[in-house]
Amino acid sequence: MLSKENLEVLYNELAEHEFPDGERIKFIDELGASNELAYHYELICKEWEEDKDLYLDRSFDRHGRDGLEFLFDRLNGIEDERLKVFTVYLIAGILSKLRHMDFYFEFCKKLNPILASLLEINDNTLRHKIIIAFGWIGSVNDIDILTNKILADEDSLCRAWAASSLMQMSFFGLNQDILREKTKSVFAQAINVEKDLYTCGIMIKSAQTLFGKKWISASAVENIDIKKIEKARKSAIRFLSKG
């Protein structure tokens, strides 16, 4: 287990050589294995500030309960909107990896109201992160939050992420039957009125995954294939509108 001083030396060496992948991956592992939570978080914040993709956060889950308690403690003192959202997003990502731990629900219950308080944030990109986080750790009580976003958010990508997050909930332990019951009519309504074709495609793809259908391919969505999206829209609405 390396000390902060050792980690600092390694980081500076990596920075000098522009973070070669092999050494960077080893360093990420060393960060997760260390007890230097504050330094680990400091480097993650530096990465966010410099808008780099070093993925230093990938091993923060190895700090377990101590890491989560540390991050929640830091949240209390964060006033910067972007840093707060990024930290909340980090916590949600960590929790999505720790579903098997006995403290999982305790921390989800603690995080959910914080996520809810940030849902109306003006910055669309930051709002994307909050919506995605709900897909990872949201409960049955949070389904309505996402259905509201899929129908009413002014940003098309937020609506798309809301659809995707509803689908993601089924992957992260939420009862699929309940999800289907509470979202079927919402998906029908949203897909019917959505004007942005890419977002419409994401909605259809999310619904087909949740309901076990095959209306559209991923490539048709990514390529914004108008004919295929419109054809899939009709099929999806026909199914989702049934009682």
PDB file of N, CA and C in Angstrom, residues 109-186:
ATOM      1  N   LYS A 109     -30.432   5.678  -0.124  1.00  0.00           N
ATOM      2  CA  LYS A 109     -31.472   6.477   0.525  1.00  0.00           C
ATOM      3  C   LYS A 109     -30.952   7.871   0.857  1.00  0.00           C
ATOM      4  N   LYS A 110     -29.683   7.949   1.156  1.00  0.00           N
ATOM      5  CA  LYS A 110     -29.056   9.229   1.481  1.00  0.00           C
ATOM      6  C   LYS A 110     -28.818  10.077   0.230  1.00  0.00           C
ATOM      7  N   LEU A 111     -28.514   9.404  -0.877  1.00  0.00           N
ATOM      8  CA  LEU A 111     -28.181  10.129  -2.107  1.00  0.00           C
ATOM      9  C   LEU A 111     -29.406  10.583  -2.894  1.00  0.00           C
ATOM     10  N   ASN A 112     -30.470   9.791  -2.884  1.00  0.00           N
ATOM     11  CA  ASN A 112     -31.626  10.083  -3.735  1.00  0.00           C
ATOM     12  C   ASN A 112     -32.207  11.485  -3.558  1.00  0.00           C
ATOM     13  N   PRO A 113     -32.400  11.969  -2.321  1.00  0.00           N
ATOM     14  CA  PRO A 113     -32.929  13.337  -2.191  1.00  0.00           C
ATOM     15  C   PRO A 113     -31.972  14.403  -2.711  1.00  0.00           C
ATOM     16  N   ILE A 114     -30.678  14.115  -2.672  1.00  0.00           N
ATOM     17  CA  ILE A 114     -29.699  15.061  -3.218  1.00  0.00           C
ATOM     18  C   ILE A 114     -29.834  15.100  -4.738  1.00  0.00           C
ATOM     19  N   LEU A 115     -29.983  13.929  -5.348  1.00  0.00           N
ATOM     20  CA  LEU A 115     -30.210  13.870  -6.791  1.00  0.00           C
ATOM     21  C   LEU A 115     -31.474  14.646  -7.162  1.00  0.00           C
ATOM     22  N   ALA A 116     -32.533  14.416  -6.409  1.00  0.00           N
ATOM     23  CA  ALA A 116     -33.812  15.078  -6.697  1.00  0.00           C
ATOM     24  C   ALA A 116     -33.684  16.596  -6.607  1.00  0.00           C
ATOM     25  N   SER A 117     -32.872  17.066  -5.672  1.00  0.00           N
ATOM     26  CA  SER A 117     -32.705  18.514  -5.488  1.00  0.00           C
ATOM     27  C   SER A 117     -31.952  19.160  -6.647  1.00  0.00           C
ATOM     28  N   LEU A 118     -31.265  18.341  -7.438  1.00  0.00           N
ATOM     29  CA  LEU A 118     -30.460  18.868  -8.548  1.00  0.00           C
ATOM     30  C   LEU A 118     -31.125  18.673  -9.912  1.00  0.00           C
ATOM     31  N   LEU A 119     -32.312  18.100  -9.922  1.00  0.00           N
ATOM     32  CA  LEU A 119     -32.961  17.737 -11.190  1.00  0.00           C
ATOM     33  C   LEU A 119     -33.320  18.932 -12.065  1.00  0.00           C
ATOM     34  N   GLU A 120     -33.560  20.075 -11.467  1.00  0.00           N
ATOM     35  CA  GLU A 120     -33.969  21.241 -12.253  1.00  0.00           C
ATOM     36  C   GLU A 120     -32.800  22.174 -12.538  1.00  0.00           C
ATOM     37  N   ILE A 121     -31.606  21.655 -12.421  1.00  0.00           N
ATOM     38  CA  ILE A 121     -30.417  22.446 -12.703  1.00  0.00           C
ATOM     39  C   ILE A 121     -30.467  22.932 -14.154  1.00  0.00           C
ATOM     40  N   ASN A 122     -30.027  24.156 -14.403  1.00  0.00           N
ATOM     41  CA  ASN A 122     -30.188  24.758 -15.731  1.00  0.00           C
ATOM     42  C   ASN A 122     -29.266  24.171 -16.791  1.00  0.00           C
ATOM     43  N   ASP A 123     -28.077  23.781 -16.400  1.00  0.00           N
ATOM     44  CA  ASP A 123     -27.101  23.258 -17.354  1.00  0.00           C
ATOM     45  C   ASP A 123     -27.545  21.872 -17.842  1.00  0.00           C
ATOM     46  N   ASN A 124     -27.787  21.753 -19.140  1.00  0.00           N
ATOM     47  CA  ASN A 124     -28.298  20.490 -19.689  1.00  0.00           C
ATOM     48  C   ASN A 124     -27.342  19.326 -19.473  1.00  0.00           C
ATOM     49  N   THR A 125     -26.051  19.568 -19.675  1.00  0.00           N
ATOM     50  CA  THR A 125     -25.060  18.495 -19.530  1.00  0.00           C
ATOM     51  C   THR A 125     -25.012  17.978 -18.098  1.00  0.00           C
ATOM     52  N   LEU A 126     -25.111  18.875 -17.147  1.00  0.00           N
ATOM     53  CA  LEU A 126     -25.121  18.456 -15.744  1.00  0.00           C
ATOM     54  C   LEU A 126     -26.415  17.717 -15.419  1.00  0.00           C
ATOM     55  N   ARG A 127     -27.506  18.171 -16.008  1.00  0.00           N
ATOM     56  CA  ARG A 127     -28.787  17.496 -15.774  1.00  0.00           C
ATOM     57  C   ARG A 127     -28.767  16.084 -16.355  1.00  0.00           C
ATOM     58  N   HIS A 128     -28.057  15.899 -17.472  1.00  0.00           N
ATOM     59  CA  HIS A 128     -27.904  14.548 -18.034  1.00  0.00           C
ATOM     60  C   HIS A 128     -27.348  13.606 -16.968  1.00  0.00           C
ATOM     61  N   LYS A 129     -26.316  14.065 -16.262  1.00  0.00           N
ATOM     62  CA  LYS A 129     -25.645  13.217 -15.273  1.00  0.00           C
ATOM     63  C   LYS A 129     -26.589  12.834 -14.132  1.00  0.00           C
ATOM     64  N   ILE A 130     -27.402  13.774 -13.701  1.00  0.00           N
ATOM     65  CA  ILE A 130     -28.343  13.489 -12.621  1.00  0.00           C
ATOM     66  C   ILE A 130     -29.367  12.447 -13.070  1.00  0.00           C
ATOM     67  N   ILE A 131     -29.861  12.600 -14.284  1.00  0.00           N
ATOM     68  CA  ILE A 131     -30.844  11.650 -14.821  1.00  0.00           C
ATOM     69  C   ILE A 131     -30.227  10.263 -14.971  1.00  0.00           C
ATOM     70  N   ILE A 132     -29.006  10.205 -15.465  1.00  0.00           N
ATOM     71  CA  ILE A 132     -28.310   8.919 -15.607  1.00  0.00           C
ATOM     72  C   ILE A 132     -28.118   8.260 -14.244  1.00  0.00           C
ATOM     73  N   ALA A 133     -27.765   9.061 -13.253  1.00  0.00           N
ATOM     74  CA  ALA A 133     -27.543   8.528 -11.902  1.00  0.00           C
ATOM     75  C   ALA A 133     -28.810   7.888 -11.344  1.00  0.00           C
ATOM     76  N   PHE A 134     -29.964   8.468 -11.633  1.00  0.00           N
ATOM     77  CA  PHE A 134     -31.224   7.865 -11.188  1.00  0.00           C
ATOM     78  C   PHE A 134     -31.406   6.480 -11.802  1.00  0.00           C
ATOM     79  N   GLY A 135     -30.949   6.306 -13.025  1.00  0.00           N
ATOM     80  CA  GLY A 135     -31.050   4.997 -13.662  1.00  0.00           C
ATOM     81  C   GLY A 135     -30.217   3.942 -12.960  1.00  0.00           C
ATOM     82  N   TRP A 136     -29.126   4.369 -12.338  1.00  0.00           N
ATOM     83  CA  TRP A 136     -28.243   3.434 -11.632  1.00  0.00           C
ATOM     84  C   TRP A 136     -28.763   3.046 -10.258  1.00  0.00           C
ATOM     85  N   ILE A 137     -29.288   4.020  -9.520  1.00  0.00           N
ATOM     86  CA  ILE A 137     -29.614   3.733  -8.112  1.00  0.00           C
ATOM     87  C   ILE A 137     -31.047   4.085  -7.730  1.00  0.00           C
ATOM     88  N   GLY A 138     -31.866   4.462  -8.709  1.00  0.00           N
ATOM     89  CA  GLY A 138     -33.226   4.877  -8.398  1.00  0.00           C
ATOM     90  C   GLY A 138     -34.080   3.746  -7.848  1.00  0.00           C
ATOM     91  N   SER A 139     -35.058   4.117  -7.041  1.00  0.00           N
ATOM     92  CA  SER A 139     -35.992   3.155  -6.464  1.00  0.00           C
ATOM     93  C   SER A 139     -37.337   3.261  -7.175  1.00  0.00           C
ATOM     94  N   VAL A 140     -38.281   2.441  -6.754  1.00  0.00           N
ATOM     95  CA  VAL A 140     -39.637   2.502  -7.314  1.00  0.00           C
ATOM     96  C   VAL A 140     -40.204   3.912  -7.177  1.00  0.00           C
ATOM     97  N   ASN A 141     -39.882   4.562  -6.079  1.00  0.00           N
ATOM     98  CA  ASN A 141     -40.396   5.908  -5.832  1.00  0.00           C
ATOM     99  C   ASN A 141     -39.841   6.946  -6.802  1.00  0.00           C
ATOM    100  N   ASP A 142     -38.762   6.593  -7.500  1.00  0.00           N
ATOM    101  CA  ASP A 142     -38.129   7.543  -8.415  1.00  0.00           C
ATOM    102  C   ASP A 142     -38.581   7.370  -9.863  1.00  0.00           C
ATOM    103  N   ILE A 143     -39.390   6.361 -10.127  1.00  0.00           N
ATOM    104  CA  ILE A 143     -39.854   6.138 -11.501  1.00  0.00           C
ATOM    105  C   ILE A 143     -40.595   7.365 -12.017  1.00  0.00           C
ATOM    106  N   ASP A 144     -41.448   7.933 -11.169  1.00  0.00           N
ATOM    107  CA  ASP A 144     -42.239   9.092 -11.597  1.00  0.00           C
ATOM    108  C   ASP A 144     -41.364  10.295 -11.929  1.00  0.00           C
ATOM    109  N   ILE A 145     -40.227  10.405 -11.262  1.00  0.00           N
ATOM    110  CA  ILE A 145     -39.300  11.498 -11.562  1.00  0.00           C
ATOM    111  C   ILE A 145     -38.823  11.391 -13.003  1.00  0.00           C
ATOM    112  N   LEU A 146     -38.476  10.180 -13.411  1.00  0.00           N
ATOM    113  CA  LEU A 146     -37.973   9.976 -14.768  1.00  0.00           C
ATOM    114  C   LEU A 146     -39.085  10.040 -15.812  1.00  0.00           C
ATOM    115  N   THR A 147     -40.273   9.554 -15.471  1.00  0.00           N
ATOM    116  CA  THR A 147     -41.372   9.653 -16.438  1.00  0.00           C
ATOM    117  C   THR A 147     -41.734  11.118 -16.674  1.00  0.00           C
ATOM    118  N   ASN A 148     -41.608  11.933 -15.652  1.00  0.00           N
ATOM    119  CA  ASN A 148     -41.849  13.365 -15.824  1.00  0.00           C
ATOM    120  C   ASN A 148     -40.804  13.977 -16.750  1.00  0.00           C
ATOM    121  N   LYS A 149     -39.562  13.531 -16.601  1.00  0.00           N
ATOM    122  CA  LYS A 149     -38.485  14.056 -17.442  1.00  0.00           C
ATOM    123  C   LYS A 149     -38.633  13.619 -18.899  1.00  0.00           C
ATOM    124  N   ILE A 150     -39.057  12.397 -19.106  1.00  0.00           N
ATOM    125  CA  ILE A 150     -39.200  11.913 -20.478  1.00  0.00           C
ATOM    126  C   ILE A 150     -40.311  12.664 -21.208  1.00  0.00           C
ATOM    127  N   LEU A 151     -41.276  13.163 -20.459  1.00  0.00           N
ATOM    128  CA  LEU A 151     -42.400  13.871 -21.067  1.00  0.00           C
ATOM    129  C   LEU A 151     -42.200  15.385 -21.123  1.00  0.00           C
ATOM    130  N   ALA A 152     -41.489  15.934 -20.139  1.00  0.00           N
ATOM    131  CA  ALA A 152     -41.540  17.389 -19.989  1.00  0.00           C
ATOM    132  C   ALA A 152     -40.209  18.123 -20.047  1.00  0.00           C
ATOM    133  N   ASP A 153     -39.085  17.418 -20.003  1.00  0.00           N
ATOM    134  CA  ASP A 153     -37.825  18.160 -20.018  1.00  0.00           C
ATOM    135  C   ASP A 153     -37.661  18.870 -21.360  1.00  0.00           C
ATOM    136  N   GLU A 154     -37.181  20.102 -21.310  1.00  0.00           N
ATOM    137  CA  GLU A 154     -37.062  20.903 -22.537  1.00  0.00           C
ATOM    138  C   GLU A 154     -35.895  20.473 -23.420  1.00  0.00           C
ATOM    139  N   ASP A 155     -34.944  19.742 -22.849  1.00  0.00           N
ATOM    140  CA  ASP A 155     -33.768  19.307 -23.601  1.00  0.00           C
ATOM    141  C   ASP A 155     -33.988  17.904 -24.160  1.00  0.00           C
ATOM    142  N   SER A 156     -33.770  17.732 -25.457  1.00  0.00           N
ATOM    143  CA  SER A 156     -34.058  16.445 -26.093  1.00  0.00           C
ATOM    144  C   SER A 156     -33.179  15.317 -25.547  1.00  0.00           C
ATOM    145  N   LEU A 157     -31.910  15.617 -25.262  1.00  0.00           N
ATOM    146  CA  LEU A 157     -31.037  14.565 -24.734  1.00  0.00           C
ATOM    147  C   LEU A 157     -31.409  14.191 -23.305  1.00  0.00           C
ATOM    148  N   CYS A 158     -31.922  15.143 -22.547  1.00  0.00           N
ATOM    149  CA  CYS A 158     -32.413  14.806 -21.204  1.00  0.00           C
ATOM    150  C   CYS A 158     -33.600  13.854 -21.310  1.00  0.00           C
ATOM    151  N   ARG A 159     -34.462  14.093 -22.282  1.00  0.00           N
ATOM    152  CA  ARG A 159     -35.599  13.185 -22.483  1.00  0.00           C
ATOM    153  C   ARG A 159     -35.102  11.802 -22.900  1.00  0.00           C
ATOM    154  N   ALA A 160     -34.079  11.788 -23.751  1.00  0.00           N
ATOM    155  CA  ALA A 160     -33.508  10.508 -24.185  1.00  0.00           C
ATOM    156  C   ALA A 160     -32.885   9.763 -23.013  1.00  0.00           C
ATOM    157  N   TRP A 161     -32.124  10.490 -22.188  1.00  0.00           N
ATOM    158  CA  TRP A 161     -31.488   9.853 -21.033  1.00  0.00           C
ATOM    159  C   TRP A 161     -32.526   9.379 -20.018  1.00  0.00           C
ATOM    160  N   ALA A 162     -33.623  10.100 -19.907  1.00  0.00           N
ATOM    161  CA  ALA A 162     -34.685   9.667 -18.991  1.00  0.00           C
ATOM    162  C   ALA A 162     -35.254   8.324 -19.442  1.00  0.00           C
ATOM    163  N   ALA A 163     -35.457   8.182 -20.752  1.00  0.00           N
ATOM    164  CA  ALA A 163     -35.945   6.910 -21.295  1.00  0.00           C
ATOM    165  C   ALA A 163     -34.936   5.799 -21.039  1.00  0.00           C
ATOM    166  N   SER A 164     -33.683   6.094 -21.316  1.00  0.00           N
ATOM    167  CA  SER A 164     -32.624   5.101 -21.113  1.00  0.00           C
ATOM    168  C   SER A 164     -32.494   4.720 -19.643  1.00  0.00           C
ATOM    169  N   SER A 165     -32.643   5.700 -18.757  1.00  0.00           N
ATOM    170  CA  SER A 165     -32.513   5.427 -17.324  1.00  0.00           C
ATOM    171  C   SER A 165     -33.657   4.571 -16.802  1.00  0.00           C
ATOM    172  N   LEU A 166     -34.845   4.763 -17.346  1.00  0.00           N
ATOM    173  CA  LEU A 166     -35.964   3.892 -16.967  1.00  0.00           C
ATOM    174  C   LEU A 166     -35.649   2.448 -17.340  1.00  0.00           C
ATOM    175  N   MET A 167     -35.060   2.269 -18.511  1.00  0.00           N
ATOM    176  CA  MET A 167     -34.654   0.933 -18.937  1.00  0.00           C
ATOM    177  C   MET A 167     -33.522   0.402 -18.051  1.00  0.00           C
ATOM    178  N   GLN A 168     -32.567   1.276 -17.721  1.00  0.00           N
ATOM    179  CA  GLN A 168     -31.436   0.869 -16.890  1.00  0.00           C
ATOM    180  C   GLN A 168     -31.879   0.399 -15.505  1.00  0.00           C
ATOM    181  N   MET A 169     -32.937   0.976 -14.998  1.00  0.00           N
ATOM    182  CA  MET A 169     -33.432   0.578 -13.676  1.00  0.00           C
ATOM    183  C   MET A 169     -33.693  -0.925 -13.601  1.00  0.00           C
ATOM    184  N   SER A 170     -34.137  -1.494 -14.715  1.00  0.00           N
ATOM    185  CA  SER A 170     -34.428  -2.935 -14.716  1.00  0.00           C
ATOM    186  C   SER A 170     -33.143  -3.753 -14.630  1.00  0.00           C
ATOM    187  N   PHE A 171     -32.024  -3.181 -15.079  1.00  0.00           N
ATOM    188  CA  PHE A 171     -30.735  -3.871 -15.003  1.00  0.00           C
ATOM    189  C   PHE A 171     -30.136  -3.791 -13.604  1.00  0.00           C
ATOM    190  N   PHE A 172     -30.578  -2.786 -12.843  1.00  0.00           N
ATOM    191  CA  PHE A 172     -30.000  -2.567 -11.519  1.00  0.00           C
ATOM    192  C   PHE A 172     -30.957  -2.958 -10.396  1.00  0.00           C
ATOM    193  N   GLY A 173     -31.777  -3.976 -10.668  1.00  0.00           N
ATOM    194  CA  GLY A 173     -32.511  -4.616  -9.587  1.00  0.00           C
ATOM    195  C   GLY A 173     -33.951  -4.215  -9.381  1.00  0.00           C
ATOM    196  N   LEU A 174     -34.442  -3.211 -10.110  1.00  0.00           N
ATOM    197  CA  LEU A 174     -35.831  -2.813  -9.912  1.00  0.00           C
ATOM    198  C   LEU A 174     -36.751  -3.832 -10.580  1.00  0.00           C
ATOM    199  N   ASN A 175     -37.864  -4.123  -9.938  1.00  0.00           N
ATOM    200  CA  ASN A 175     -38.801  -5.117 -10.443  1.00  0.00           C
ATOM    201  C   ASN A 175     -39.300  -4.732 -11.837  1.00  0.00           C
ATOM    202  N   GLN A 176     -39.075  -5.610 -12.797  1.00  0.00           N
ATOM    203  CA  GLN A 176     -39.407  -5.305 -14.186  1.00  0.00           C
ATOM    204  C   GLN A 176     -40.909  -5.158 -14.405  1.00  0.00           C
ATOM    205  N   ASP A 177     -41.700  -5.959 -13.722  1.00  0.00           N
ATOM    206  CA  ASP A 177     -43.155  -5.873 -13.889  1.00  0.00           C
ATOM    207  C   ASP A 177     -43.681  -4.519 -13.421  1.00  0.00           C
ATOM    208  N   ILE A 178     -43.143  -4.043 -12.308  1.00  0.00           N
ATOM    209  CA  ILE A 178     -43.558  -2.732 -11.800  1.00  0.00           C
ATOM    210  C   ILE A 178     -43.145  -1.633 -12.777  1.00  0.00           C
ATOM    211  N   LEU A 179     -41.929  -1.740 -13.281  1.00  0.00           N
ATOM    212  CA  LEU A 179     -41.444  -0.757 -14.249  1.00  0.00           C
ATOM    213  C   LEU A 179     -42.334  -0.723 -15.488  1.00  0.00           C
ATOM    214  N   ARG A 180     -42.662  -1.890 -15.985  1.00  0.00           N
ATOM    215  CA  ARG A 180     -43.508  -1.952 -17.180  1.00  0.00           C
ATOM    216  C   ARG A 180     -44.877  -1.340 -16.923  1.00  0.00           C
ATOM    217  N   GLU A 181     -45.441  -1.673 -15.777  1.00  0.00           N
ATOM    218  CA  GLU A 181     -46.777  -1.169 -15.440  1.00  0.00           C
ATOM    219  C   GLU A 181     -46.792   0.357 -15.334  1.00  0.00           C
ATOM    220  N   LYS A 182     -45.747   0.909 -14.722  1.00  0.00           N
ATOM    221  CA  LYS A 182     -45.720   2.346 -14.458  1.00  0.00           C
ATOM    222  C   LYS A 182     -45.224   3.180 -15.645  1.00  0.00           C
ATOM    223  N   THR A 183     -44.635   2.528 -16.646  1.00  0.00           N
ATOM    224  CA  THR A 183     -44.043   3.302 -17.743  1.00  0.00           C
ATOM    225  C   THR A 183     -44.672   3.058 -19.111  1.00  0.00           C
ATOM    226  N   LYS A 184     -45.504   2.040 -19.233  1.00  0.00           N
ATOM    227  CA  LYS A 184     -46.021   1.671 -20.556  1.00  0.00           C
ATOM    228  C   LYS A 184     -46.742   2.830 -21.242  1.00  0.00           C
ATOM    229  N   SER A 185     -47.686   3.428 -20.559  1.00  0.00           N
ATOM    230  CA  SER A 185     -48.450   4.520 -21.174  1.00  0.00           C
ATOM    231  C   SER A 185     -47.585   5.757 -21.378  1.00  0.00           C
ATOM    232  N   VAL A 186     -46.606   5.941 -20.500  1.00  0.00           N
ATOM    233  CA  VAL A 186     -45.704   7.092 -20.622  1.00  0.00           C
ATOM    234  C   VAL A 186     -44.846   6.960 -21.875  1.00  0.00           C
TER     235      VAL A 186
END
